GROMACS .gro file of C-alpha atoms in nm:
model
  101
    1MET     CA    1  10.090   9.969   9.200
    2SER     CA    2  10.270   9.734   9.437
    3LYS     CA    3  10.185   9.687   9.802
    4GLN     CA    4  10.456   9.811  10.040
    5PHE     CA    5  10.585   9.673  10.369
    6VAL     CA    6  10.864   9.760  10.611
    7ILE     CA    7  11.099   9.481  10.716
    8GLN     CA    8  11.245   9.508  11.066
    9SER     CA    9  11.399   9.271  11.316
   10ARG     CA   10  11.161   9.101  11.559
   11THR     CA   11  11.432   9.109  11.826
   12ALA     CA   12  11.463   9.403  12.065
   13ASP     CA   13  11.767   9.514  12.263
   14ASN     CA   14  11.772   9.597  12.636
   15ASN     CA   15  11.628   9.944  12.565
   16GLY     CA   16  11.333   9.803  12.371
   17GLN     CA   17  11.472   9.918  12.035
   18ARG     CA   18  11.471   9.672  11.747
   19THR     CA   19  11.812   9.527  11.673
   20PRO     CA   20  11.968   9.580  11.328
   21LEU     CA   21  11.884   9.331  11.054
   22GLY     CA   22  12.255   9.286  10.991
   23SER     CA   23  12.536   9.432  10.790
   24ARG     CA   24  12.456   9.529  10.434
   25ALA     CA   25  12.705   9.272  10.297
   26ASP     CA   26  12.563   8.990  10.515
   27ILE     CA   27  12.204   9.068  10.411
   28VAL     CA   28  12.289   9.075  10.040
   29GLU     CA   29  12.491   8.752  10.067
   30SER     CA   30  12.227   8.571  10.275
   31LEU     CA   31  11.938   8.671  10.049
   32SER     CA   32  12.129   8.552   9.741
   33HIS     CA   33  12.080   8.195   9.872
   34PHE     CA   34  11.705   8.256   9.843
   35ASN     CA   35  11.711   8.373   9.481
   36THR     CA   36  11.689   8.738   9.589
   37MET     CA   37  11.962   8.966   9.461
   38ALA     CA   38  12.049   9.292   9.287
   39GLU     CA   39  12.064   9.313   8.910
   40ALA     CA   40  12.419   9.451   8.943
   41ASP     CA   41  12.680   9.429   9.220
   42GLY     CA   42  12.634   9.705   9.476
   43GLY     CA   43  12.272   9.769   9.379
   44GLU     CA   44  12.031   9.888   9.647
   45THR     CA   45  11.732   9.702   9.503
   46LEU     CA   46  11.713   9.325   9.543
   47TRP     CA   47  11.474   9.124   9.326
   48GLY     CA   48  11.323   8.791   9.431
   49PRO     CA   49  11.027   8.571   9.342
   50GLY     CA   50  10.736   8.816   9.326
   51ILE     CA   51  10.911   9.072   9.547
   52ARG     CA   52  11.146   9.369   9.542
   53ILE     CA   53  11.346   9.471   9.852
   54GLU     CA   54  11.500   9.818   9.878
   55LEU     CA   55  11.802   9.860  10.101
   56PRO     CA   56  11.844  10.205  10.257
   57PRO     CA   57  12.126  10.403  10.097
   58ASP     CA   58  12.445  10.439  10.300
   59GLU     CA   59  12.310  10.260  10.609
   60ASP     CA   60  12.525   9.989  10.766
   61PRO     CA   61  12.417   9.804  10.970
   62VAL     CA   62  12.071   9.799  10.814
   63GLN     CA   63  11.786   9.882  11.054
   64GLN     CA   64  11.497   9.832  10.812
   65MET     CA   65  11.421   9.765  10.446
   66LEU     CA   66  11.128   9.840  10.218
   67LEU     CA   67  10.950   9.541  10.063
   68HIS     CA   68  10.730   9.568   9.753
   69ILE     CA   69  10.504   9.292   9.626
   70VAL     CA   70  10.530   9.290   9.248
   71GLU     CA   71  10.354   8.958   9.180
   72GLU     CA   72  10.107   8.873   9.453
   73GLU     CA   73  10.036   8.521   9.322
   74ILE     CA   74  10.388   8.406   9.408
   75ALA     CA   75  10.513   8.661   9.664
   76TRP     CA   76  10.367   8.536   9.993
   77LEU     CA   77  10.548   8.203  10.012
   78PRO     CA   78  10.893   8.367   9.978
   79ILE     CA   79  10.796   8.648  10.218
   80VAL     CA   80  10.689   8.405  10.491
   81ARG     CA   81  10.993   8.185  10.432
   82LEU     CA   82  11.235   8.480  10.450
   83ALA     CA   83  11.064   8.627  10.757
   84LYS     CA   84  11.095   8.295  10.942
   85GLN     CA   85  11.453   8.234  10.831
   86PHE     CA   86  11.581   8.580  10.925
   87ASP     CA   87  11.353   8.658  11.223
   88TRP     CA   88  11.187   8.950  11.043
   89SER     CA   89  10.877   9.144  11.127
   90VAL     CA   90  10.696   9.256  10.809
   91MET     CA   91  10.469   9.556  10.866
   92ASP     CA   92  10.204   9.672  10.620
   93ILE     CA   93  10.261  10.045  10.573
   94GLU     CA   94   9.892  10.117  10.503
   95THR     CA   95   9.737   9.933  10.798
   96GLY     CA   96  10.021   9.908  11.051
   97ARG     CA   97   9.956   9.534  11.088
   98GLU     CA   98  10.262   9.315  11.142
   99LEU     CA   99  10.330   8.971  11.003
  100GLN     CA  100  10.550   8.773  11.242
  101PRO     CA  101  10.559   8.415  11.115
   0.00000   0.00000   0.00000
């Protein structure tokens, strides 16, 4: 069974709410530069090195995504790199702890 995390923006708006991660198209396009993409165009599941990211269906802009670790030996380097690049907060669903690299 894979470990699950929620990806959200680290940035908050004036009301203290987290800002959207971006448009669905921008997220898919940006992640493709990091070897993370869907198996077929329009897919809601993006696969990357050791990880799987699920986009919420019919949500644009995207507020949060679900991250699964499928190969722990190689997953953490891409997770940290993506979180830094895109200003993500990665929260462990089980413990509530947040990774904010």
